[in-house]
PDB file of C-alpha atoms and ligand atoms in Angstrom:
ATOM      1  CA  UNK A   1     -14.056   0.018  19.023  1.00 81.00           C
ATOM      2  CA  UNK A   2     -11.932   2.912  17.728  1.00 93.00           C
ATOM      3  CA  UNK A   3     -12.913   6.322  17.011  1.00 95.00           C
ATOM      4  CA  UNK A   4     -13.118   5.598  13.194  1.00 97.00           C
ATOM      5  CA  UNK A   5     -13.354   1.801  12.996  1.00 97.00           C
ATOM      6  CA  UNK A   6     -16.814  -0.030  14.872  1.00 95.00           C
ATOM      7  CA  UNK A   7     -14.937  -3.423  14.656  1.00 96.00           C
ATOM      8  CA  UNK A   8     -15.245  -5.059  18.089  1.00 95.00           C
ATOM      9  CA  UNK A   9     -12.169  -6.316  20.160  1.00 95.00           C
ATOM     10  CA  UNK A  10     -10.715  -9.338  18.450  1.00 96.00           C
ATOM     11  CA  UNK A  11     -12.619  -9.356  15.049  1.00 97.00           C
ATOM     12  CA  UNK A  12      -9.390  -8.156  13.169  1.00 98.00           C
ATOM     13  CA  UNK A  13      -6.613 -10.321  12.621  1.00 98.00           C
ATOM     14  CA  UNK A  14      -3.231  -9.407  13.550  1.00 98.00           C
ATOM     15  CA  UNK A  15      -2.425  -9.109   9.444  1.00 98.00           C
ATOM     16  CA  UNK A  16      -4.171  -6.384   7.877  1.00 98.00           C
ATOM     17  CA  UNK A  17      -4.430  -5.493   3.988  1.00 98.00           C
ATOM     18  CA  UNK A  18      -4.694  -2.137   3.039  1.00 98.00           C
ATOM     19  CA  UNK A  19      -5.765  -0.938   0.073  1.00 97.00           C
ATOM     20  CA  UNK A  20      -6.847   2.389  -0.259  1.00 97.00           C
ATOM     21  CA  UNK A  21     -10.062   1.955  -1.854  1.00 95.00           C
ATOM     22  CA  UNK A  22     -12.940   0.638  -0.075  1.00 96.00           C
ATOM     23  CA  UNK A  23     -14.324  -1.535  -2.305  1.00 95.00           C
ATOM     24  CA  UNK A  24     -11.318  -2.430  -3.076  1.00 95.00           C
ATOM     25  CA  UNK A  25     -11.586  -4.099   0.242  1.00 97.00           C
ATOM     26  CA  UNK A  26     -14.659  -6.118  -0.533  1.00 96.00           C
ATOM     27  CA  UNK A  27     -13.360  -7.551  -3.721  1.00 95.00           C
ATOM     28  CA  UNK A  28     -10.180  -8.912  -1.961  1.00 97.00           C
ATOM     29  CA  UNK A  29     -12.371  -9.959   1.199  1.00 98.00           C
ATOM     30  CA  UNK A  30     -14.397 -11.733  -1.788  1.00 97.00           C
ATOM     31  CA  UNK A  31     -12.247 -12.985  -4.064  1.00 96.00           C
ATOM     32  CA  UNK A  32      -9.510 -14.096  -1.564  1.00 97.00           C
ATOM     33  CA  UNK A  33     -10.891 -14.897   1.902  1.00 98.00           C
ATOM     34  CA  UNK A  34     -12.671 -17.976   3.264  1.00 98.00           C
ATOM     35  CA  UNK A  35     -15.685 -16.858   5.278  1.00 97.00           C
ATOM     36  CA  UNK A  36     -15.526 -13.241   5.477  1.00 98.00           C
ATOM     37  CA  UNK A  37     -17.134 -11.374   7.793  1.00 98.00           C
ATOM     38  CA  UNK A  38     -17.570  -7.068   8.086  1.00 98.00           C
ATOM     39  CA  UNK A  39     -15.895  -5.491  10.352  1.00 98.00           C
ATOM     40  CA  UNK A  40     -16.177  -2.130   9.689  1.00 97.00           C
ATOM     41  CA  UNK A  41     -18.691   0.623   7.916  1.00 96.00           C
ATOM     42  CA  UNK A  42     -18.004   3.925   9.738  1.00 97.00           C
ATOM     43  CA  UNK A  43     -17.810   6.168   6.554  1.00 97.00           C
ATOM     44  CA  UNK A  44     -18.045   3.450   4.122  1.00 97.00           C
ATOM     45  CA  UNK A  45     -14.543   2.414   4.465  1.00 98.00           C
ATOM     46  CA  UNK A  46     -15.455  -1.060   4.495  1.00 98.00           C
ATOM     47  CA  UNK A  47     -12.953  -3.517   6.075  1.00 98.00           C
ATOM     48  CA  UNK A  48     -13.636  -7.406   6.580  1.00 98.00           C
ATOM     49  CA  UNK A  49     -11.858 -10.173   8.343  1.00 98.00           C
ATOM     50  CA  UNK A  50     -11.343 -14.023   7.101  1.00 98.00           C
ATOM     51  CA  UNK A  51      -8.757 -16.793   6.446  1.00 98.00           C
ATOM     52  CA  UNK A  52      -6.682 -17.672   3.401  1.00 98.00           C
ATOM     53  CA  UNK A  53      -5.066 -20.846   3.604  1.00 97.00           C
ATOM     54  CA  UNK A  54      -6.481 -21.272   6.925  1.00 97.00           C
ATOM     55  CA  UNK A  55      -4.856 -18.448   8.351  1.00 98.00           C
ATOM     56  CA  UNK A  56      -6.587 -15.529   9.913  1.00 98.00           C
ATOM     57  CA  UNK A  57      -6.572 -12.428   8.245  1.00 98.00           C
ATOM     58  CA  UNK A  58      -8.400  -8.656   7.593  1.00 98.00           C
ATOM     59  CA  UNK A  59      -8.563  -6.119   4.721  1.00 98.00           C
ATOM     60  CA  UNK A  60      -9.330  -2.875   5.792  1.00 98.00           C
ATOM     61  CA  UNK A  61      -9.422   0.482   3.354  1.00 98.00           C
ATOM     62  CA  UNK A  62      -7.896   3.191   4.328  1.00 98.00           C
ATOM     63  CA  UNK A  63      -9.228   6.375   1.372  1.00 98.00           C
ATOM     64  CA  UNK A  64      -6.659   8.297  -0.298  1.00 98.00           C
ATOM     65  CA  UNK A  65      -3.592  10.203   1.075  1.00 98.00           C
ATOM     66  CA  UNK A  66      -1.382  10.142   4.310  1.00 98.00           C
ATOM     67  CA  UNK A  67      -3.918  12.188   6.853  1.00 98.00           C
ATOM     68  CA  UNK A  68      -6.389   9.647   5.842  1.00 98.00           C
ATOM     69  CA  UNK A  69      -4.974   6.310   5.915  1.00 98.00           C
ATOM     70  CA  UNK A  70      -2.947   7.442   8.730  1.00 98.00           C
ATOM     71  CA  UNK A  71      -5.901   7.305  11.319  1.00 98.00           C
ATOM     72  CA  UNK A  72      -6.536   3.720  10.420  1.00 98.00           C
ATOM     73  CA  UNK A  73      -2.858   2.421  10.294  1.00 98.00           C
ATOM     74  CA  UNK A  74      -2.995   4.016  14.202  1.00 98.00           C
ATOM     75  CA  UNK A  75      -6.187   2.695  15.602  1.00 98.00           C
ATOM     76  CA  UNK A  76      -5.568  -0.737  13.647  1.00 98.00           C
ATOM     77  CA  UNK A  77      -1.964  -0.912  15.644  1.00 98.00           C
ATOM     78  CA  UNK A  78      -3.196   0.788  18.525  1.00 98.00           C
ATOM     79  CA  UNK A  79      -6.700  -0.621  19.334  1.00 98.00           C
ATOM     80  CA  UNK A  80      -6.668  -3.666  17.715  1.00 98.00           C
ATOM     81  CA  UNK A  81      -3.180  -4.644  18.345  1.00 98.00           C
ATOM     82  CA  UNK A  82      -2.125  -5.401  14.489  1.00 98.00           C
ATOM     83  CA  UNK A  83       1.135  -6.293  13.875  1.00 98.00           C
ATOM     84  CA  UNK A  84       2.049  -6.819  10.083  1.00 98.00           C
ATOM     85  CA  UNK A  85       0.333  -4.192   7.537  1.00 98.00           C
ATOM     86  CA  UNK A  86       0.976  -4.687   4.246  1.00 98.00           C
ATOM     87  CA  UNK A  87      -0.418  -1.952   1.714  1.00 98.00           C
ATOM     88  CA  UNK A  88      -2.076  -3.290  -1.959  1.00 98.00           C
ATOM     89  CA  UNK A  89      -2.177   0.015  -3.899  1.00 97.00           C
ATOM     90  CA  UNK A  90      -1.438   1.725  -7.386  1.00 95.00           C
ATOM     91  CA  UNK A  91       1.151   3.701  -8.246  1.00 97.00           C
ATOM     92  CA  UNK A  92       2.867   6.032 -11.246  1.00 96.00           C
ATOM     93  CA  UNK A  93       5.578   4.697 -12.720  1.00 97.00           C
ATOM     94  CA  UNK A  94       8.365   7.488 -13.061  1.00 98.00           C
ATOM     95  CA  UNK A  95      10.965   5.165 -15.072  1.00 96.00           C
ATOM     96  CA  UNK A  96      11.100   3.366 -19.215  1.00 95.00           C
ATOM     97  CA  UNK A  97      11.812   0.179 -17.630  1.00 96.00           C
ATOM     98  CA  UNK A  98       8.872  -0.063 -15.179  1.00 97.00           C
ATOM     99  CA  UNK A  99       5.827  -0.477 -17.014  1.00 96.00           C
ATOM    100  CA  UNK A 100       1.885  -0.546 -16.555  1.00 95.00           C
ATOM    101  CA  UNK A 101       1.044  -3.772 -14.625  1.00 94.00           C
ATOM    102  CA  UNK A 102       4.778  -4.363 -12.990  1.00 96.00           C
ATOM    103  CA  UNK A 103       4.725  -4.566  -9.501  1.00 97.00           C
ATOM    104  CA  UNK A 104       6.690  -1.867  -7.493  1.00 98.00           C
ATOM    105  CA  UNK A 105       7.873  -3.382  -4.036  1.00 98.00           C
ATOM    106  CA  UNK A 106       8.574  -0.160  -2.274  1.00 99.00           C
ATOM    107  CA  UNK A 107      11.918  -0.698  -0.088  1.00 99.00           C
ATOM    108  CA  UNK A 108      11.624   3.241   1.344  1.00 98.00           C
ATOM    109  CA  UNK A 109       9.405   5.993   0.772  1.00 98.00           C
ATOM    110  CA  UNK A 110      10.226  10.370   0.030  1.00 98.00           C
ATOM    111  CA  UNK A 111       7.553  12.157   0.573  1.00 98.00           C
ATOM    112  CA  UNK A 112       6.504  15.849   0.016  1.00 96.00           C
ATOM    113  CA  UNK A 113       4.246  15.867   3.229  1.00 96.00           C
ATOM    114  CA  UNK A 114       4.066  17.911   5.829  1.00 95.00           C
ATOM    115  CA  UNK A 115       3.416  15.263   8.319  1.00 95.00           C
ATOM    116  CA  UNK A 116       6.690  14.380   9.413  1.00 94.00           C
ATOM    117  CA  UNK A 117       7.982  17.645   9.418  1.00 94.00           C
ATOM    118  CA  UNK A 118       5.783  18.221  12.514  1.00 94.00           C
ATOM    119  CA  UNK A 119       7.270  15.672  14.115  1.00 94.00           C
ATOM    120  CA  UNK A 120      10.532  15.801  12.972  1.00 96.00           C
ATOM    121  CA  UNK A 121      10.800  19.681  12.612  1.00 94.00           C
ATOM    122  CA  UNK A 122      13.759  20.091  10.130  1.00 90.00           C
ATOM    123  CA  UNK A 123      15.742  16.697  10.361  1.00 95.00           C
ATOM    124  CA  UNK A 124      14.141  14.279   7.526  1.00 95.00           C
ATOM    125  CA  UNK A 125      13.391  10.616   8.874  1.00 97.00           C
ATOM    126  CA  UNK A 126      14.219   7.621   5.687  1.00 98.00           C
ATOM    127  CA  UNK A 127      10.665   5.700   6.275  1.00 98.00           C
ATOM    128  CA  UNK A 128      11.921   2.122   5.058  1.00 98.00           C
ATOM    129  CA  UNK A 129      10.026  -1.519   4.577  1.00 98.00           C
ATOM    130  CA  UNK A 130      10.554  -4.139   7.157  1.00 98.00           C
ATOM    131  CA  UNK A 131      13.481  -6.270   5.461  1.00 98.00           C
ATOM    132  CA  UNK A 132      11.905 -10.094   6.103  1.00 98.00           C
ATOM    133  CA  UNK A 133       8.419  -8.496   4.234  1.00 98.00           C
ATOM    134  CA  UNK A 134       9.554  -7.062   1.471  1.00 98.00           C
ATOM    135  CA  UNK A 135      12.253 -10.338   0.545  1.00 98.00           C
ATOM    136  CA  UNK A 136       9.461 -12.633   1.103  1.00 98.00           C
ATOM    137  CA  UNK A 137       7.305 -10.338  -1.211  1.00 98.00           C
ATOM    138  CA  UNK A 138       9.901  -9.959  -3.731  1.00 98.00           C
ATOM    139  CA  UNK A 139      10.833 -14.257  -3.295  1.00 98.00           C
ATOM    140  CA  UNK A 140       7.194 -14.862  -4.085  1.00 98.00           C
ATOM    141  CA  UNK A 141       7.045 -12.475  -6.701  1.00 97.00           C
ATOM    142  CA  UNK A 142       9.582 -14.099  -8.870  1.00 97.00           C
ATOM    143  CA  UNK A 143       8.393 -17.300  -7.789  1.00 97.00           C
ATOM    144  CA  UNK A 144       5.209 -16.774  -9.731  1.00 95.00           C
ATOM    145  CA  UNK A 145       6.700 -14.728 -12.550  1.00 96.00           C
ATOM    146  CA  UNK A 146       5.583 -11.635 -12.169  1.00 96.00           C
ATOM    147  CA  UNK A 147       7.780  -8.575 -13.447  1.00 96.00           C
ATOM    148  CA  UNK A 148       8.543  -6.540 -10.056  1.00 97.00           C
ATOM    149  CA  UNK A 149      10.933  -3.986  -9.019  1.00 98.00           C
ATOM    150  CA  UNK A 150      12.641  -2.980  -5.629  1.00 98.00           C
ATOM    151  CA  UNK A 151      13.671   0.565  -4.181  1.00 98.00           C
ATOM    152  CA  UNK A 152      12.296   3.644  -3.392  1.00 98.00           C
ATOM    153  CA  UNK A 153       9.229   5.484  -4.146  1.00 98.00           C
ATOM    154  CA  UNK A 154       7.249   9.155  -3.619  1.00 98.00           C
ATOM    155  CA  UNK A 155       4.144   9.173  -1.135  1.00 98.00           C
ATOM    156  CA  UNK A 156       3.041  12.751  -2.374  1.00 98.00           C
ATOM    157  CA  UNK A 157       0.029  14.894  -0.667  1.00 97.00           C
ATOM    158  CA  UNK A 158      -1.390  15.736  -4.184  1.00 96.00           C
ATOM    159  CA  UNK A 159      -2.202  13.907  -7.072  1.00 96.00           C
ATOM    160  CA  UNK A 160      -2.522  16.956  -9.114  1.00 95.00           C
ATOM    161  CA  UNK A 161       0.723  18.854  -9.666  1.00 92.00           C
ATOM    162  CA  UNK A 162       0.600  22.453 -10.592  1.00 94.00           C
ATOM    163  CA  UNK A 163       3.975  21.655 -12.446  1.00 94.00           C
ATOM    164  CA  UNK A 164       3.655  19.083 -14.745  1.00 89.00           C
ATOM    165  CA  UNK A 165       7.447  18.172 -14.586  1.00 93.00           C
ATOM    166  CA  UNK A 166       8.383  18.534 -10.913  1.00 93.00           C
ATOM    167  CA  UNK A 167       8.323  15.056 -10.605  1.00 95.00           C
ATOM    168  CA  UNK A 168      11.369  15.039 -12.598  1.00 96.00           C
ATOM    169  CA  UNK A 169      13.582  15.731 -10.226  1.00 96.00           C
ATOM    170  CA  UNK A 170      12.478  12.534  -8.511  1.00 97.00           C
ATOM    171  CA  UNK A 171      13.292  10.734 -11.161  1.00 97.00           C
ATOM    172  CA  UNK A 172      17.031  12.220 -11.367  1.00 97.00           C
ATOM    173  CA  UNK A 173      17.050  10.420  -7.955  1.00 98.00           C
ATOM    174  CA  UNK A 174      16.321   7.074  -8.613  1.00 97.00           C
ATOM    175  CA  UNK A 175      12.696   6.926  -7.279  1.00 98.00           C
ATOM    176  CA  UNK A 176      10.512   4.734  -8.989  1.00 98.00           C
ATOM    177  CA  UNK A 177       7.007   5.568  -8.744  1.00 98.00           C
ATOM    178  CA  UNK A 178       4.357   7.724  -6.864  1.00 98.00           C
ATOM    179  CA  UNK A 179       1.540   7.106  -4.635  1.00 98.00           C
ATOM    180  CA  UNK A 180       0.112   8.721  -1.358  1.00 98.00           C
ATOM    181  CA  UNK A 181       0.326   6.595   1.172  1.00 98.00           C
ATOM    182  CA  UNK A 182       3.783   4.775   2.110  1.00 98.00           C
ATOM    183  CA  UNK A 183       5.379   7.053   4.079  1.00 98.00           C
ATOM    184  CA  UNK A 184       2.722   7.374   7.058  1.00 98.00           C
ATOM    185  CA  UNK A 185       2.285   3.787   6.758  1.00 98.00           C
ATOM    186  CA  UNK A 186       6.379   2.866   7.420  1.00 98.00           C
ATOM    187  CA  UNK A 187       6.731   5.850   9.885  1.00 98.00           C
ATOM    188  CA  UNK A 188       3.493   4.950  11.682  1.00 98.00           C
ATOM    189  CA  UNK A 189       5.089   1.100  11.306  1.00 98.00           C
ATOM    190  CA  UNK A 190       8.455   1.960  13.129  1.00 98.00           C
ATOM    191  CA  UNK A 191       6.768   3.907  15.836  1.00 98.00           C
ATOM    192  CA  UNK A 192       4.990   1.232  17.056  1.00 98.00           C
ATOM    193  CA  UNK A 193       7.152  -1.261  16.417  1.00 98.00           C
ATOM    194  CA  UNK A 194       5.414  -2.935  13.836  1.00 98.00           C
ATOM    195  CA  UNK A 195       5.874  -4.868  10.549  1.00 98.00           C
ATOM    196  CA  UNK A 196       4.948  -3.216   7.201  1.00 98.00           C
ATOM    197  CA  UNK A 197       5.180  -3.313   3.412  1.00 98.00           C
ATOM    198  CA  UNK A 198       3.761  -1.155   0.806  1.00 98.00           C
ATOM    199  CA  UNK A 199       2.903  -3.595  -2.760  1.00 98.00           C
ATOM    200  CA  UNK A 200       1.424  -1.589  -5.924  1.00 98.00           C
ATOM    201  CA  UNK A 201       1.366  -2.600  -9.219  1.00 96.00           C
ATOM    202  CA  UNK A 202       1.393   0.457 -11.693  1.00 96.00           C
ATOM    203  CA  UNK A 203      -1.741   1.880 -13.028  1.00 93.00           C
ATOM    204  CA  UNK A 204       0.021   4.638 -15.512  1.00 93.00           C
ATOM    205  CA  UNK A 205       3.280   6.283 -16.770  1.00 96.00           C
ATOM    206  CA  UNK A 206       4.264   9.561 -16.089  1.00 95.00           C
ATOM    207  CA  UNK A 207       6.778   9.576 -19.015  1.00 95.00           C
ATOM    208  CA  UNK A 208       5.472   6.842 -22.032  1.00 94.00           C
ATOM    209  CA  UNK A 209       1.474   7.629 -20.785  1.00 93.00           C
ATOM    210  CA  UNK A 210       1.549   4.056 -21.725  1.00 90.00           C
ATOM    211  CA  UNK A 211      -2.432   3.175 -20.284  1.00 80.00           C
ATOM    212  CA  UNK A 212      -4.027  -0.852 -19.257  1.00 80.00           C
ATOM    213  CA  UNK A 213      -7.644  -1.942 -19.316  1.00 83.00           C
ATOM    214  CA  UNK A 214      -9.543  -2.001 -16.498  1.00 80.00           C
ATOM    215  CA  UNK A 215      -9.359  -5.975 -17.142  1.00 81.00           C
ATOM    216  CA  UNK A 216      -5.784  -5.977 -17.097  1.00 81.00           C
ATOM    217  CA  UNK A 217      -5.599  -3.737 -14.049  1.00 78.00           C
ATOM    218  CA  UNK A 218      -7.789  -6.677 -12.228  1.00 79.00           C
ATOM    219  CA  UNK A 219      -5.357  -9.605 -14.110  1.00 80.00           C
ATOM    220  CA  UNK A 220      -2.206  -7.768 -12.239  1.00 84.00           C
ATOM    221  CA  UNK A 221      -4.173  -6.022  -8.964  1.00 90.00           C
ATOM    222  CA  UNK A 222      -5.343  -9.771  -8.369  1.00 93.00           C
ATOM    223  CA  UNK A 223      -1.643 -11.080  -8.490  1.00 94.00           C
ATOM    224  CA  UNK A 224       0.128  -8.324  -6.628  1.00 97.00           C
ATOM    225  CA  UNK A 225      -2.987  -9.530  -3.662  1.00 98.00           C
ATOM    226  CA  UNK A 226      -1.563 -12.882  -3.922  1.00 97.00           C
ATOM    227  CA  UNK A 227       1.906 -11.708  -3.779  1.00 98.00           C
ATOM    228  CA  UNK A 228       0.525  -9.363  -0.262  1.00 98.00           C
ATOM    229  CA  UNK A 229      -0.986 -12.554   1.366  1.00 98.00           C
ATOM    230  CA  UNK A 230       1.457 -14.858   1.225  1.00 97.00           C
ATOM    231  CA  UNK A 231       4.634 -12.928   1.991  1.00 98.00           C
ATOM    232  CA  UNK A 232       2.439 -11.335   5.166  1.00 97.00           C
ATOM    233  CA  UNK A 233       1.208 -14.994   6.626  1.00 96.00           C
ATOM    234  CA  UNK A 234       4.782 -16.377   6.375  1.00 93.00           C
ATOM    235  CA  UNK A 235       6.239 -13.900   8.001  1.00 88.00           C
ATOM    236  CA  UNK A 236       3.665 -13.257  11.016  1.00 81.00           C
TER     237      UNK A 236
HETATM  238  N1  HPA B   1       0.037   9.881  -8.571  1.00 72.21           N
HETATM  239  C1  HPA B   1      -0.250   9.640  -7.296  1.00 72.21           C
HETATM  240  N2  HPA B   1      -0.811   8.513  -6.898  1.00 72.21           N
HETATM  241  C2  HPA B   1      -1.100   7.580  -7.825  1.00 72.21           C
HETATM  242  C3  HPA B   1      -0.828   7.784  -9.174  1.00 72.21           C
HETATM  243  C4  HPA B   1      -0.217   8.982  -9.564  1.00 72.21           C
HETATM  244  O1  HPA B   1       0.064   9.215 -10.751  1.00 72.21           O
HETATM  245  N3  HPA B   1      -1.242   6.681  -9.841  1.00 72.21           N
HETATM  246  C5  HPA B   1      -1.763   5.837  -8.938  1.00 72.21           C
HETATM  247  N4  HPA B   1      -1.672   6.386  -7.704  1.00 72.21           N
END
């Protein structure tokens, strides 16, 4: 038991999904797991442990933004021992070449949070992949043909910009993409001394507003899960 997970001691694995969506959760714990089991239901962020390929292995969600998933990635390392996190998420794409469905395997994460700043106070810590995740991840990728691209991304606080084009400086930089959770999840990572990987296939463009059907989001969500699980049970 943790204060926001009711999962008793040993009934998650020591490989965690995280997606940020709860029922997100489900449908991997359905679609992908042999005999999943609940763990978890304190405020409906459902999270379920089972095997694939005979391998142990949990999904837990983890809601939207740092300050939320943030409280799972530290009781899931700190009361449950976990060891290699891998996040399955969506992201912006901020660049032509990286379009709707393309996986983004995100090496570091900038972020426009506050939350390291009250660690860190004015020195800025580079919150970076572990290396053996992210090459297996990007190995298995092109192993089963899926487009995917490596570097850095933007974990922002808001989804919402008041400024339409602020992003743009990001993109001057060479980031790739945006989502809201990386950052916490590779700073949380190195604190602990822990693997993790953030995978997200892209959901929209910030530049072409190029858009997917929900089917196709499921056709390329499903693979990037695939990608998650296999690169995370090698390496643990
Ligand atoms: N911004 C932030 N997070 C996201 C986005 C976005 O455009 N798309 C998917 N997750």
């Amino acid at each position: 038991m943790s204060l926001h997970l009711n999962a008793k001691e040993g009934q998650i694995a020591p490989t965690v999904l995280l997606p940020g969506d709860p029922r997100r959760a489900q449908h991997i714990a359905q679609t992908f797991f042999s005999d999943p089991v609940q763990h978890n239901d304190v405020r409906g962020m459902l999270g379920f442990t089972g095997t694939y390929k005979g391998k142990p292995v949990s999904v837990q969600g983890t809601g939207m933004g740092m300050a939320s998933a943030g409280i799972y990635i530290h009781e899931l390392i700190n009361g449950y021992g976990c060891t290699t996190l891998v996040r399955v998420g969506t992201c912006g794409s901020y660049r032509e070449e990286v379009h709707v469905r393309d996986l983004i395997l995100a090496q570091a994460a900038c972020t426009d949070s506050n939350i390291n700043n009250l660690r860190f106070g004015f020195a800025n810590y580079a919150p970076i992949a572990d290396f053996g995740l992210l090459l297996r991840a990007y190995q298995v990728a092109q192993q089963r043909g899926l487009r995917s691209h490596v570097g850095n991304i933007m974990s922002s606080d808001t989804f919402y910009q008041d400024d339409p084009d602020a992003f743009k400086q990001w993109v001057e930089f060479g980031v790739l993409g945006v989502e809201m959770e990386a950052a916490q999840l590779y700073t949380l990572a190195a604190k602990f001394g822990v693997r993790a990987l953030t995978v997200l296939t892209v959901s929209d463009h910030l530049i072409t507003r190029e858009e997917t059907t929900a089917e196709e989001r499921q056709t390329s969500f499903n693979g990037m899960i695939e990608v998650a699980l296999d690169a995370a049970l090698e390496i643990a």
